[in-house]
PDB file of C-alpha atoms in Angstrom:
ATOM      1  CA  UNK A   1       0.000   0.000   0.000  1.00 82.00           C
ATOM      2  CA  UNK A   2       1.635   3.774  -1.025  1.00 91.00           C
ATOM      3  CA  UNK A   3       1.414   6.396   1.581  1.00 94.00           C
ATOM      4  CA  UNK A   4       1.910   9.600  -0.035  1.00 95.00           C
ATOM      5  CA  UNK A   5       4.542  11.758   1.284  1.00 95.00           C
ATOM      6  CA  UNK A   6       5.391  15.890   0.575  1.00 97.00           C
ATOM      7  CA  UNK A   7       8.667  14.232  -0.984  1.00 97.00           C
ATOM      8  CA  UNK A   8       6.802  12.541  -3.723  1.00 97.00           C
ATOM      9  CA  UNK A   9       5.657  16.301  -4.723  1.00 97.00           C
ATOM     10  CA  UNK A  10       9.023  18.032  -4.214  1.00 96.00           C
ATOM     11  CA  UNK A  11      11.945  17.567  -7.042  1.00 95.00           C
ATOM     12  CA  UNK A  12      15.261  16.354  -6.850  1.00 87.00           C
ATOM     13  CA  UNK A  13      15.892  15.244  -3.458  1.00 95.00           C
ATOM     14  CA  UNK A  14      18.863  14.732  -2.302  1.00 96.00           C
ATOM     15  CA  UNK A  15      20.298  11.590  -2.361  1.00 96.00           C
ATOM     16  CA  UNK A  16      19.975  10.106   0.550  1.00 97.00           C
ATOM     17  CA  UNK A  17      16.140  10.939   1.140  1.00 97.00           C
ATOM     18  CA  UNK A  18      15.807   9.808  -2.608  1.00 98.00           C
ATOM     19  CA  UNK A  19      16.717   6.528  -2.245  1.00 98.00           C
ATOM     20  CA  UNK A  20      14.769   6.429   0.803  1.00 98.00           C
ATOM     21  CA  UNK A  21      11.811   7.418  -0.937  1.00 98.00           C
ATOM     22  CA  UNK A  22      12.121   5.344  -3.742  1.00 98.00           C
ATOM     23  CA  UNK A  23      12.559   2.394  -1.632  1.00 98.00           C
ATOM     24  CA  UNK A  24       9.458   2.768   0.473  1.00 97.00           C
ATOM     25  CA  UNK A  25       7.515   3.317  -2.458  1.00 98.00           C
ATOM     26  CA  UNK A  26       8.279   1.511  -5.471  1.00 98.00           C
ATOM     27  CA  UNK A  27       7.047  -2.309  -6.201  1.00 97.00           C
ATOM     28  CA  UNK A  28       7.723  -2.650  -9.839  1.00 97.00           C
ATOM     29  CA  UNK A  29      11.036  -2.018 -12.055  1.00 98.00           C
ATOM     30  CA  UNK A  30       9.879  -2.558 -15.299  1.00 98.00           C
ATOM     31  CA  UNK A  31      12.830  -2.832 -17.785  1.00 98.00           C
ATOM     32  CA  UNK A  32      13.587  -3.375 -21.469  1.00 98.00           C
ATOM     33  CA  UNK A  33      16.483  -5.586 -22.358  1.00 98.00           C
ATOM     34  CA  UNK A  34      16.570  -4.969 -25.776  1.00 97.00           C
ATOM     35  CA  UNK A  35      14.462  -3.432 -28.465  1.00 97.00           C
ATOM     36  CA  UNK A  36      13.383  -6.250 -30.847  1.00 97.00           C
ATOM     37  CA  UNK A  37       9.939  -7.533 -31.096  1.00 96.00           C
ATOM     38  CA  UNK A  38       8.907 -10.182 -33.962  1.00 94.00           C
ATOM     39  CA  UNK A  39       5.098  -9.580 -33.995  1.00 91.00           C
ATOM     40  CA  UNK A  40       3.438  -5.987 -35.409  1.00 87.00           C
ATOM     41  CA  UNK A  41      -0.032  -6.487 -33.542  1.00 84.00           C
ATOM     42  CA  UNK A  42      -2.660  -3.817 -35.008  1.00 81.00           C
ATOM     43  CA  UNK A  43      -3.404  -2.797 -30.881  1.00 83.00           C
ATOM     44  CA  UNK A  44       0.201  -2.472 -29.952  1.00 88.00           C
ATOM     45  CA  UNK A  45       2.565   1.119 -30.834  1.00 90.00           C
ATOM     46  CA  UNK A  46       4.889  -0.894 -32.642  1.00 90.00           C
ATOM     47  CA  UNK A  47       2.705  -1.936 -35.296  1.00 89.00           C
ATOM     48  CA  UNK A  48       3.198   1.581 -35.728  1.00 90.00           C
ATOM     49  CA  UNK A  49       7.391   1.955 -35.636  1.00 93.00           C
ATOM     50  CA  UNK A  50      10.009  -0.048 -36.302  1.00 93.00           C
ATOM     51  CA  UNK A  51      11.523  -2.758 -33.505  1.00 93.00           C
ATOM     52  CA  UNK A  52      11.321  -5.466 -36.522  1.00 92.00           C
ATOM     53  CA  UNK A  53      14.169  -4.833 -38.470  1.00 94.00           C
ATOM     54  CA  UNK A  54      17.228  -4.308 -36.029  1.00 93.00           C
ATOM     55  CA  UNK A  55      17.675  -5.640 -32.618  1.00 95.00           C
ATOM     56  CA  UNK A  56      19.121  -3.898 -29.739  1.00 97.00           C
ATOM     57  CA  UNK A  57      20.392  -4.428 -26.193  1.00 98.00           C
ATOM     58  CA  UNK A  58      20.637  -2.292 -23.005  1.00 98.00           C
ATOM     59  CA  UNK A  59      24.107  -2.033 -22.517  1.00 98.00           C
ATOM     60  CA  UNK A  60      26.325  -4.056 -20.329  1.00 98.00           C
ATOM     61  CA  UNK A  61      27.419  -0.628 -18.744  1.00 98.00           C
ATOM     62  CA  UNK A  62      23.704   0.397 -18.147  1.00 98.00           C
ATOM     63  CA  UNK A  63      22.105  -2.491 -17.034  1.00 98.00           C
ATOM     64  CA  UNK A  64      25.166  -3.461 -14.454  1.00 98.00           C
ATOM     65  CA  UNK A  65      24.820   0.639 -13.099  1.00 98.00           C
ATOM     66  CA  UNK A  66      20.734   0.082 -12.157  1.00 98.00           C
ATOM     67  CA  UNK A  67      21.283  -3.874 -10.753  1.00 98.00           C
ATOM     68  CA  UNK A  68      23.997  -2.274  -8.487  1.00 98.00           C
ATOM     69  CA  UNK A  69      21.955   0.885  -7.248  1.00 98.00           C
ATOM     70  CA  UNK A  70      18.889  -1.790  -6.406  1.00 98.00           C
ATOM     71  CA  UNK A  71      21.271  -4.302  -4.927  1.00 98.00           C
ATOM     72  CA  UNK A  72      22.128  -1.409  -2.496  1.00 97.00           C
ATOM     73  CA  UNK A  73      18.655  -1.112  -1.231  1.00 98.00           C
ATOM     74  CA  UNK A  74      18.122  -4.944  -1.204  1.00 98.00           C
ATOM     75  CA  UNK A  75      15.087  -4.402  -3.810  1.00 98.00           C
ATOM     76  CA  UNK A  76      12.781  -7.312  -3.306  1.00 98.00           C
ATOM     77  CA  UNK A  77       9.960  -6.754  -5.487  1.00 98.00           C
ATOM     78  CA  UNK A  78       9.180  -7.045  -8.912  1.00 98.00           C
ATOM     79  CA  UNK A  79      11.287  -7.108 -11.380  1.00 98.00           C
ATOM     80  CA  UNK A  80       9.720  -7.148 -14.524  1.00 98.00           C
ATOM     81  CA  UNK A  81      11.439  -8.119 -18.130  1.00 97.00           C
ATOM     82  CA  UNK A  82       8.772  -6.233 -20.398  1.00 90.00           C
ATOM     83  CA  UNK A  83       8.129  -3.025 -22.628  1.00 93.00           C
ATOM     84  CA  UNK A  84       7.508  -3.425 -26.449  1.00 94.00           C
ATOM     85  CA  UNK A  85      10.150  -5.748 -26.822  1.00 96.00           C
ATOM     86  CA  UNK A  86       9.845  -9.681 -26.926  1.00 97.00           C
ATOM     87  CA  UNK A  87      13.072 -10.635 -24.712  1.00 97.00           C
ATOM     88  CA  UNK A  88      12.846 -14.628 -25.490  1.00 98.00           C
ATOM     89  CA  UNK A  89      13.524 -13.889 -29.256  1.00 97.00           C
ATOM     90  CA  UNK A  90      17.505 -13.737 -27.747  1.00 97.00           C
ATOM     91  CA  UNK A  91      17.890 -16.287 -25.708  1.00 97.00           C
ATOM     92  CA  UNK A  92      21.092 -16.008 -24.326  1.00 97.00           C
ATOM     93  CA  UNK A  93      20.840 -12.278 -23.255  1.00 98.00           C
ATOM     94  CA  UNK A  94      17.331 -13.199 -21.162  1.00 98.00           C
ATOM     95  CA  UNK A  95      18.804 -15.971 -19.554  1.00 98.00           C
ATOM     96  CA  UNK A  96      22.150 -13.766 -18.852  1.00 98.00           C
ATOM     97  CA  UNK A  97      20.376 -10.848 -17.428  1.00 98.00           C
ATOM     98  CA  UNK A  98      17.824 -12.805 -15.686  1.00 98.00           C
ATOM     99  CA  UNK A  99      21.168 -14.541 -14.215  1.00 98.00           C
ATOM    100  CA  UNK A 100      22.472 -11.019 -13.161  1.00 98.00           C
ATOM    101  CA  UNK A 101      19.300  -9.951 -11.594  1.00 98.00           C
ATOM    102  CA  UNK A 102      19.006 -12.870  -9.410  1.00 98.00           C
ATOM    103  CA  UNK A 103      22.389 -12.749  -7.903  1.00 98.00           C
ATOM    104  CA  UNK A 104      22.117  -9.050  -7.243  1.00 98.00           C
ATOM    105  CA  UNK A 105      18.273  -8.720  -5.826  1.00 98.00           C
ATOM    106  CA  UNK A 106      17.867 -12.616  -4.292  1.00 98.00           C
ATOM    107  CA  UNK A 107      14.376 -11.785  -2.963  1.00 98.00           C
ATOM    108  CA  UNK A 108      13.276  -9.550  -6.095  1.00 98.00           C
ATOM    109  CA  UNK A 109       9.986 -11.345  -8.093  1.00 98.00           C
ATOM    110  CA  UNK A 110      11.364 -11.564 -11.756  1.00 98.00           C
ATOM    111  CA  UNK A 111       8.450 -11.326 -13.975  1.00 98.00           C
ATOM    112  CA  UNK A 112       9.063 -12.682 -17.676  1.00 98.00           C
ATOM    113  CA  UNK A 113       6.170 -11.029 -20.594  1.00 97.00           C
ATOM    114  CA  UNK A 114       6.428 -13.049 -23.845  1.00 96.00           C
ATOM    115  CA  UNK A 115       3.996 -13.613 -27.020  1.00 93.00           C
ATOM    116  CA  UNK A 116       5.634 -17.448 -26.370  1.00 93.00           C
ATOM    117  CA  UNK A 117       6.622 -17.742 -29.886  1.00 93.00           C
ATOM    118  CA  UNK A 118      10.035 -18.663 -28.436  1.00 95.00           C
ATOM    119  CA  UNK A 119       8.631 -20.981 -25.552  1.00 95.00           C
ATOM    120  CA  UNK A 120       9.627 -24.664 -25.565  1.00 94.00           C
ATOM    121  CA  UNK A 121      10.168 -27.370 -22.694  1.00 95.00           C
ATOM    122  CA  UNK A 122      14.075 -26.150 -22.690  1.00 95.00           C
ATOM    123  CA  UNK A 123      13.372 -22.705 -21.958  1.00 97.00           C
ATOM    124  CA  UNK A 124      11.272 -22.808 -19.421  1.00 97.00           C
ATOM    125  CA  UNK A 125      13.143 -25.523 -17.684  1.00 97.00           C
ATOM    126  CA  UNK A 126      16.169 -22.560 -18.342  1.00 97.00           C
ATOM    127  CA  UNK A 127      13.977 -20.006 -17.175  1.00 98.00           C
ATOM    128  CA  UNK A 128      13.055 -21.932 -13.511  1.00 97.00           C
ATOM    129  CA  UNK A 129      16.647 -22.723 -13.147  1.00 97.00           C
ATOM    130  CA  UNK A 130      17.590 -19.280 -13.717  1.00 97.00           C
ATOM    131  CA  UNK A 131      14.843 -17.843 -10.930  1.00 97.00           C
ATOM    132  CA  UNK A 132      11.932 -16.607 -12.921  1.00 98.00           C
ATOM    133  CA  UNK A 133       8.980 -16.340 -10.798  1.00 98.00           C
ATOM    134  CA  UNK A 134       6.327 -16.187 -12.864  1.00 98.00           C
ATOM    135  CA  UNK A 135       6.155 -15.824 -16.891  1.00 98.00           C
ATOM    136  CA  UNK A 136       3.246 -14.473 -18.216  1.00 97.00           C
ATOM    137  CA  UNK A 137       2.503 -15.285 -22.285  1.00 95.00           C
ATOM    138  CA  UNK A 138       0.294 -14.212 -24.097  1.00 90.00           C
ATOM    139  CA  UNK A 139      -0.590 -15.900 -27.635  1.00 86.00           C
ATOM    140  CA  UNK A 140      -1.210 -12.717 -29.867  1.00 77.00           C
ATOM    141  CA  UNK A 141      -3.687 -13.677 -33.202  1.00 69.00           C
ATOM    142  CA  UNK A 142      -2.665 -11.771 -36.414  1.00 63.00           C
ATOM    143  CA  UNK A 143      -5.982 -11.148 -37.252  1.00 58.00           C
ATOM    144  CA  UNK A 144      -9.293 -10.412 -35.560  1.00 56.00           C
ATOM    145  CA  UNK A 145     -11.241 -13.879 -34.018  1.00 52.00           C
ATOM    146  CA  UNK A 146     -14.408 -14.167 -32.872  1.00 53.00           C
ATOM    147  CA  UNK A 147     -14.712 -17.753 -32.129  1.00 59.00           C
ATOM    148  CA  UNK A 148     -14.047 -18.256 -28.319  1.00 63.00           C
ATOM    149  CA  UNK A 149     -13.822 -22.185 -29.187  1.00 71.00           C
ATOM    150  CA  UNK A 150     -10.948 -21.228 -32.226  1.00 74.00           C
ATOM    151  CA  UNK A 151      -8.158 -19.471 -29.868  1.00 75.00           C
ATOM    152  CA  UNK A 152      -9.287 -21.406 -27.263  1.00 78.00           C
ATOM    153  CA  UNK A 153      -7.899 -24.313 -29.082  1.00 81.00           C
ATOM    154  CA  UNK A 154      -4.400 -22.551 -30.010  1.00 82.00           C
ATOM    155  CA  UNK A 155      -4.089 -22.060 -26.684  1.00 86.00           C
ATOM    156  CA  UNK A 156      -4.478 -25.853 -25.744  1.00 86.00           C
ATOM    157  CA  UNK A 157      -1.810 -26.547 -28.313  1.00 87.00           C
ATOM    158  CA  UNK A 158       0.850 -23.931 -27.452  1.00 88.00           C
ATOM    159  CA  UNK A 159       0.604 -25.410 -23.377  1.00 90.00           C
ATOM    160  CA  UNK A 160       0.343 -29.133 -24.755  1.00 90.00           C
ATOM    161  CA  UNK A 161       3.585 -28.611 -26.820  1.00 90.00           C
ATOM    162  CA  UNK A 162       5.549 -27.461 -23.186  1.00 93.00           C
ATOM    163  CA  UNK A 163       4.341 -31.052 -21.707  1.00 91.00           C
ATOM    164  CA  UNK A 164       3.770 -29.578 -18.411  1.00 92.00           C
ATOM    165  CA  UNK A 165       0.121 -29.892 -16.989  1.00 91.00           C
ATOM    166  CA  UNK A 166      -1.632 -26.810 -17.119  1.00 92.00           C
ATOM    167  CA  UNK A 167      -5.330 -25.903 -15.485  1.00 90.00           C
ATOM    168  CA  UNK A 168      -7.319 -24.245 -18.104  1.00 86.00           C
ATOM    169  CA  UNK A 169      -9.930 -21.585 -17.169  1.00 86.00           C
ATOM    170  CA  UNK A 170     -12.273 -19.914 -19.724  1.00 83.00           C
ATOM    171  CA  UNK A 171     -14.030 -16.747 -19.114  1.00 79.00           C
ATOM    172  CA  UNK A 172     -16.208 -16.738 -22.641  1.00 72.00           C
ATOM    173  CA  UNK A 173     -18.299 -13.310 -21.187  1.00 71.00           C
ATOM    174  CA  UNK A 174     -14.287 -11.572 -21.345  1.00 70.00           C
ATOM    175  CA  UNK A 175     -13.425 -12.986 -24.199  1.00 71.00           C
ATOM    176  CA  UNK A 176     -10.270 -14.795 -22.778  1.00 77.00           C
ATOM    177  CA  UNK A 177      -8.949 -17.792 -21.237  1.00 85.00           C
ATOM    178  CA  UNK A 178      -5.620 -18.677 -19.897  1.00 89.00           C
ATOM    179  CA  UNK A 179      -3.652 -21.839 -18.797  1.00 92.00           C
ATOM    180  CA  UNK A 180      -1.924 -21.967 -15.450  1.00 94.00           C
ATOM    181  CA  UNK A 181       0.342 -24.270 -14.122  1.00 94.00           C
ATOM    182  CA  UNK A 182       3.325 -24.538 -11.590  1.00 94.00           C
ATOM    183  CA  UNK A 183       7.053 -25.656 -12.862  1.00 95.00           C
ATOM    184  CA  UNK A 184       9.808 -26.035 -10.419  1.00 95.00           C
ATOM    185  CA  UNK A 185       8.439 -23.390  -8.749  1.00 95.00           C
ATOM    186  CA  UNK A 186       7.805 -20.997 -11.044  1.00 97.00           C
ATOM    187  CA  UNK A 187       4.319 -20.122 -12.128  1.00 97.00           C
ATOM    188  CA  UNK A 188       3.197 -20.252 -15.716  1.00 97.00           C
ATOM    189  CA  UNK A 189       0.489 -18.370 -17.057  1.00 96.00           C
ATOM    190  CA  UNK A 190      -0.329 -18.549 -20.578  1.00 94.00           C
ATOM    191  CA  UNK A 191      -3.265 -16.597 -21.441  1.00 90.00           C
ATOM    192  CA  UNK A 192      -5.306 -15.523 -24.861  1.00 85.00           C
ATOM    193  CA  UNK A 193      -7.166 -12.707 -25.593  1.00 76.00           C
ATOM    194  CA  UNK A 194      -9.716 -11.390 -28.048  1.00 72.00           C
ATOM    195  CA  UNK A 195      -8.456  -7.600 -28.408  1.00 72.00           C
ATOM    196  CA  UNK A 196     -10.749  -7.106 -31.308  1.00 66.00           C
ATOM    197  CA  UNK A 197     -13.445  -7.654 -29.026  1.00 65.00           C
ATOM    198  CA  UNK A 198     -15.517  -4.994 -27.101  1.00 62.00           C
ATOM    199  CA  UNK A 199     -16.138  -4.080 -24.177  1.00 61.00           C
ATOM    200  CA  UNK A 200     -20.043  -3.678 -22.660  1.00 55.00           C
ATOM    201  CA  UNK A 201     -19.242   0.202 -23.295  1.00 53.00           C
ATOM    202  CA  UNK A 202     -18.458  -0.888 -26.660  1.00 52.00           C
ATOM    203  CA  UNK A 203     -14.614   0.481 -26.344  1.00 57.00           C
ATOM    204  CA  UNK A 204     -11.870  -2.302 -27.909  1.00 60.00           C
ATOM    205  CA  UNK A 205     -10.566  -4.330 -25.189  1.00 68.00           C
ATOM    206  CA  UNK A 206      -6.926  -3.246 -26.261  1.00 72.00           C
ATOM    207  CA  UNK A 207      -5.659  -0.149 -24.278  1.00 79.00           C
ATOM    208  CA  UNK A 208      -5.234   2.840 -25.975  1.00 85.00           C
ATOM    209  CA  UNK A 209      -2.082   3.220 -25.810  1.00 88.00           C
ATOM    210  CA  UNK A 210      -1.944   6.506 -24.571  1.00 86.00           C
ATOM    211  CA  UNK A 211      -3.937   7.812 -27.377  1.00 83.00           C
ATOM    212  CA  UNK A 212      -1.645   5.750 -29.819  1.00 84.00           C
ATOM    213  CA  UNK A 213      -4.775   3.256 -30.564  1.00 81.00           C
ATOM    214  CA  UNK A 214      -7.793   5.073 -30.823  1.00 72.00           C
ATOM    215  CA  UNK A 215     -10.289   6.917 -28.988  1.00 66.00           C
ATOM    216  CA  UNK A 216     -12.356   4.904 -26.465  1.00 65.00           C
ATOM    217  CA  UNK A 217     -14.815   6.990 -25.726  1.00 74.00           C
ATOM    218  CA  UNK A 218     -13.804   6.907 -21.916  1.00 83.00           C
ATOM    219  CA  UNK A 219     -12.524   9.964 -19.907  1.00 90.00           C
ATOM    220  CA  UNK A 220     -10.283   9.347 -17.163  1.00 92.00           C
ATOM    221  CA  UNK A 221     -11.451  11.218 -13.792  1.00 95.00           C
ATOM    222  CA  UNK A 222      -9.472   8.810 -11.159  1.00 95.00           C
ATOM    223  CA  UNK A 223      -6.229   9.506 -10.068  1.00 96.00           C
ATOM    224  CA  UNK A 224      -3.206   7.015 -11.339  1.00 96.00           C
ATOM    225  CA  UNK A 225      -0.314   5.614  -8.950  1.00 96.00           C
ATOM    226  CA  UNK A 226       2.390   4.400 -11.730  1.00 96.00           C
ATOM    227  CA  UNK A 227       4.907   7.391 -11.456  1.00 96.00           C
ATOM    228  CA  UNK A 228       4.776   6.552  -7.572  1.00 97.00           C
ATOM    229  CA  UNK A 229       5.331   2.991  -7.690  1.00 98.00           C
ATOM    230  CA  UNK A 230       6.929   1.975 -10.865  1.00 97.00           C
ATOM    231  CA  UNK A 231      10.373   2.593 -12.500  1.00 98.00           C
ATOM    232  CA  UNK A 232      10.035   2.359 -15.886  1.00 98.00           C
ATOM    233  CA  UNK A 233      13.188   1.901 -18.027  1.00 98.00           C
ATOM    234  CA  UNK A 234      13.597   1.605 -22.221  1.00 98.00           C
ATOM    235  CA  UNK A 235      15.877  -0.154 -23.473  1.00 98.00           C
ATOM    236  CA  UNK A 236      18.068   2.707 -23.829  1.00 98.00           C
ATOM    237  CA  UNK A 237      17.986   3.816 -20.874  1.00 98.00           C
ATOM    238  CA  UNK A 238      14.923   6.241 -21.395  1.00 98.00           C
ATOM    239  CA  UNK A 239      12.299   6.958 -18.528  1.00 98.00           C
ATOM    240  CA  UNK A 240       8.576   6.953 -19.286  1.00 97.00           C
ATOM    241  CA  UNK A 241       5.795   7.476 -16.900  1.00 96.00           C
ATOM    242  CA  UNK A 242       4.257   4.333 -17.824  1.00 94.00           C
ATOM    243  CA  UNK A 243       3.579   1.152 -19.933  1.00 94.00           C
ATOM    244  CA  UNK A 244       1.801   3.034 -22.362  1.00 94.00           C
ATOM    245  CA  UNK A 245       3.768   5.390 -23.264  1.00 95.00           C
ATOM    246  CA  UNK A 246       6.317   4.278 -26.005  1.00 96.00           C
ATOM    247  CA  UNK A 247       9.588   6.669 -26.888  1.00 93.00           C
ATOM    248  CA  UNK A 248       9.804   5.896 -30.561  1.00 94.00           C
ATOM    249  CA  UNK A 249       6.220   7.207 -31.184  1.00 94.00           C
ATOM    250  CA  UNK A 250       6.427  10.913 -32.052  1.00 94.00           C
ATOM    251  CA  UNK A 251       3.741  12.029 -30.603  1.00 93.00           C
ATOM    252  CA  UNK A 252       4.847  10.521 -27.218  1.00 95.00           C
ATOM    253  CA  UNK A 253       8.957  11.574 -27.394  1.00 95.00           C
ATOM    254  CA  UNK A 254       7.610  14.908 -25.403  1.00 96.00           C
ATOM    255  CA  UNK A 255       6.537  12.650 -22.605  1.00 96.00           C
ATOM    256  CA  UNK A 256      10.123  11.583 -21.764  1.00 97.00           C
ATOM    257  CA  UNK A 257      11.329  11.696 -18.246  1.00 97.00           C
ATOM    258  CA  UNK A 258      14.934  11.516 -18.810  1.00 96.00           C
ATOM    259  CA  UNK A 259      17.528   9.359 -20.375  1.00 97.00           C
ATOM    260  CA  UNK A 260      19.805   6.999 -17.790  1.00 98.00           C
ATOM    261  CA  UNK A 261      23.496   6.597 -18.329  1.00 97.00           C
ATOM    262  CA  UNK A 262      26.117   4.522 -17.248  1.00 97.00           C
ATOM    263  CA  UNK A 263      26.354   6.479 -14.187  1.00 97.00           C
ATOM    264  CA  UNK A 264      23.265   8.111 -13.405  1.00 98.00           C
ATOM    265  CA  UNK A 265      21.718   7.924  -9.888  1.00 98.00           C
ATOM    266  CA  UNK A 266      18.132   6.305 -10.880  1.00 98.00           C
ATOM    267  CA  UNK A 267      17.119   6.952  -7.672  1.00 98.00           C
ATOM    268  CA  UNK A 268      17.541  10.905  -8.142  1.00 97.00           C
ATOM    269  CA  UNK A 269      16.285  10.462 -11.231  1.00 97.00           C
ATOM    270  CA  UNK A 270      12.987   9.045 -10.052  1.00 98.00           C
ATOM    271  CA  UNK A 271      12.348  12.473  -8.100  1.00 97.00           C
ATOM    272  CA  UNK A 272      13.079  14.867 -11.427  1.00 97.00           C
ATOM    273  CA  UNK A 273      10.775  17.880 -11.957  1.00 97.00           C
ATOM    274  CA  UNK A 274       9.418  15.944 -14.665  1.00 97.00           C
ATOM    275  CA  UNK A 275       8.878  12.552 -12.591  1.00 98.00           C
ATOM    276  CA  UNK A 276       6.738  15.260 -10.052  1.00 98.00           C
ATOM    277  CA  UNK A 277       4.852  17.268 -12.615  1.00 97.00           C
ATOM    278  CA  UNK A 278       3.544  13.363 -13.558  1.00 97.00           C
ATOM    279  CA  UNK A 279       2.443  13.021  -9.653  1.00 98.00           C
ATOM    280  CA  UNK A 280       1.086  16.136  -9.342  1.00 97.00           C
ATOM    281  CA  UNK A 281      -1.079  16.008 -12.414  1.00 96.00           C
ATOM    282  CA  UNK A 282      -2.005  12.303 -11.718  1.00 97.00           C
ATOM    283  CA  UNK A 283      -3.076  12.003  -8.209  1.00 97.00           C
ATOM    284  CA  UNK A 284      -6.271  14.682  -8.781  1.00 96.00           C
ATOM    285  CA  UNK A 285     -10.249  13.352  -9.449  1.00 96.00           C
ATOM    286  CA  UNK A 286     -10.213  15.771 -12.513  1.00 96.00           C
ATOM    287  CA  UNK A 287     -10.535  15.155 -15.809  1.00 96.00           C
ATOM    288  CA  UNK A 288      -6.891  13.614 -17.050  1.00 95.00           C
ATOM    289  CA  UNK A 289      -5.065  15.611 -20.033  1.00 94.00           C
ATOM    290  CA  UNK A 290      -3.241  14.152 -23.050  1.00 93.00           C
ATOM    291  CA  UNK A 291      -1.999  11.164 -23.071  1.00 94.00           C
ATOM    292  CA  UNK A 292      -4.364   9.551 -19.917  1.00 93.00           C
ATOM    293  CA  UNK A 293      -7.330  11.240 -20.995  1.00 93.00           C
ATOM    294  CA  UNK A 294      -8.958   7.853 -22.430  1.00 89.00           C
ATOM    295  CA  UNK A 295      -6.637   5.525 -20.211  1.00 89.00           C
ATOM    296  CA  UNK A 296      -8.706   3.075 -18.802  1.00 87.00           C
ATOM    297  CA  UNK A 297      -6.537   0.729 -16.999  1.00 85.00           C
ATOM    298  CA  UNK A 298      -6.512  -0.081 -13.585  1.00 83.00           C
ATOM    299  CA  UNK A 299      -3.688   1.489 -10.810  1.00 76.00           C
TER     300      UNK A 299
END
């Protein structure tokens, strides 16, 4: 549970009360290892730029400078490998910096997002043995379905192909169902979803991307916690408020926080001017500007 603090509201603390801060308050580092994704889904920004044609990886330099600064604060919650990017397609640098992350931040919860094109038996044996917690996949479908029974059925042949037994649960009135199981340990859950489909609103069940897909028709009035309780990181290093928000899209690049280096302090970073400007707009009941004002997604 956040407790709001003055510091949350006042920019570039020092140091010490920084880190402080940051620890208390945030339960999610969500980081980019690289910038390649394989798929170009119609409800996703990068169907609408380019992470298909060239792949690249967070530095060695970068990633080693924000493990370290965590380590220091013994960060021991999640750790998510995520952000427009599918980080199975490499399979040596995901196993390496899941490696990396679990002898820095022991108790951290490392979280693995994948479309599970890249899934077999091997790798998630690889994955458990490495200390993934949990990996959530999600089958994506090229084109629009609307037979619940049709994905329902790729989904039982994705899980049978890992031989591991999975529980399947089907929520037809969602338009979804997902298979969950247990491996060494780690939890599995594999999970498809009809994006095309719509909401009782009548909104697409996709998010909008910060504006990037669409106009639902919904206008956000409730306040949003994710620049108080999530680092977000690009593979480059560059800071974004939140998951929707994606740094090649032009009409998002103005709603970069900052750009790590080698050597930045992240936790400094996470207090910016720009980080609080984020809080301060965020945390009111009135009516959300550009790019929340159709957000719909739960904080």
């Amino acid at each position: 549970m956040l407790t709001l603090r003055n510091e949350h509201f006042q920019p570039d603390l020092s140091s010490n009360l920084a880190e402080a801060l940051f620890k208390e308050s945030v339960n999610c580092i969500e980081l980019a290892i690289s910038s390649y994704c394989n798929r170009r889904c119609r409800y996703c920004p990068n169907y609408l730029v380019d992470r298909y044609s060239t792949e690249h990886l967070m530095s060695d330099s970068l990633f080693d400078n924000i493990l370290k600064q965590l380590c220091k604060i013994n960060y021991s919650r999640n750790f998510t490998i995520h952000r427009y990017n599918e980080p199975l397609a490499n399979k040596y640098n995901a196993l390496l910096r899941i490696s990396q992350i679990r002898e820095l931040l022991p108790q951290a919860k490392i979280l693995v997002y994948t479309n599970g094109d890249y899934l077999d038996k091997f790798l998630v044996t690889m994955l458990a043995d490495f200390g993934v917690d949990t990996i959530h996949a999600t089958l994506h479908l090229k084109n629009q379905f609307s037979l619940f029974d049709e994905y329902k059925e790729m989904l039982a042949q994705r899980v049978s192909a890992l031989n591991i037994c999975f529980d399947l649960v089907e929520n037809p009135d969602d338009h979804s169902c997902r298979a969950v199981a247990s491996y060494s340990g780690m939890k599995i859950d594999y999970q498809i979803v009809d994006f095309w489909a719509k909401k009782n609103n009548g909104a697409m069940r996709a998010y909008d991307r910060g504006g990037a897909i669409g106009n639902k028709g919904f206008f956000r009035m409730e306040p949003c916690l994710m620049p108080f309780v999530q680092l977000q990181i690009d593979y480059d290093g560059t800071l974004l408020p939140c998951c929707n928000i994606h740094p090649q899209l032009e009409k998002h690049k103005q709603y970069v926080l900052g750009k790590l280096t080698d050597t930045s302090n992240i936790f400094v970073e996470w207090t910016s001017m720009e980080y609080v400007r984020w809080r301060q707009h965020l945390i009111t009941f009135d009516l959300k500007k550009s790019p929340c004002t159709h957000c719909d997604m739960n904080t």
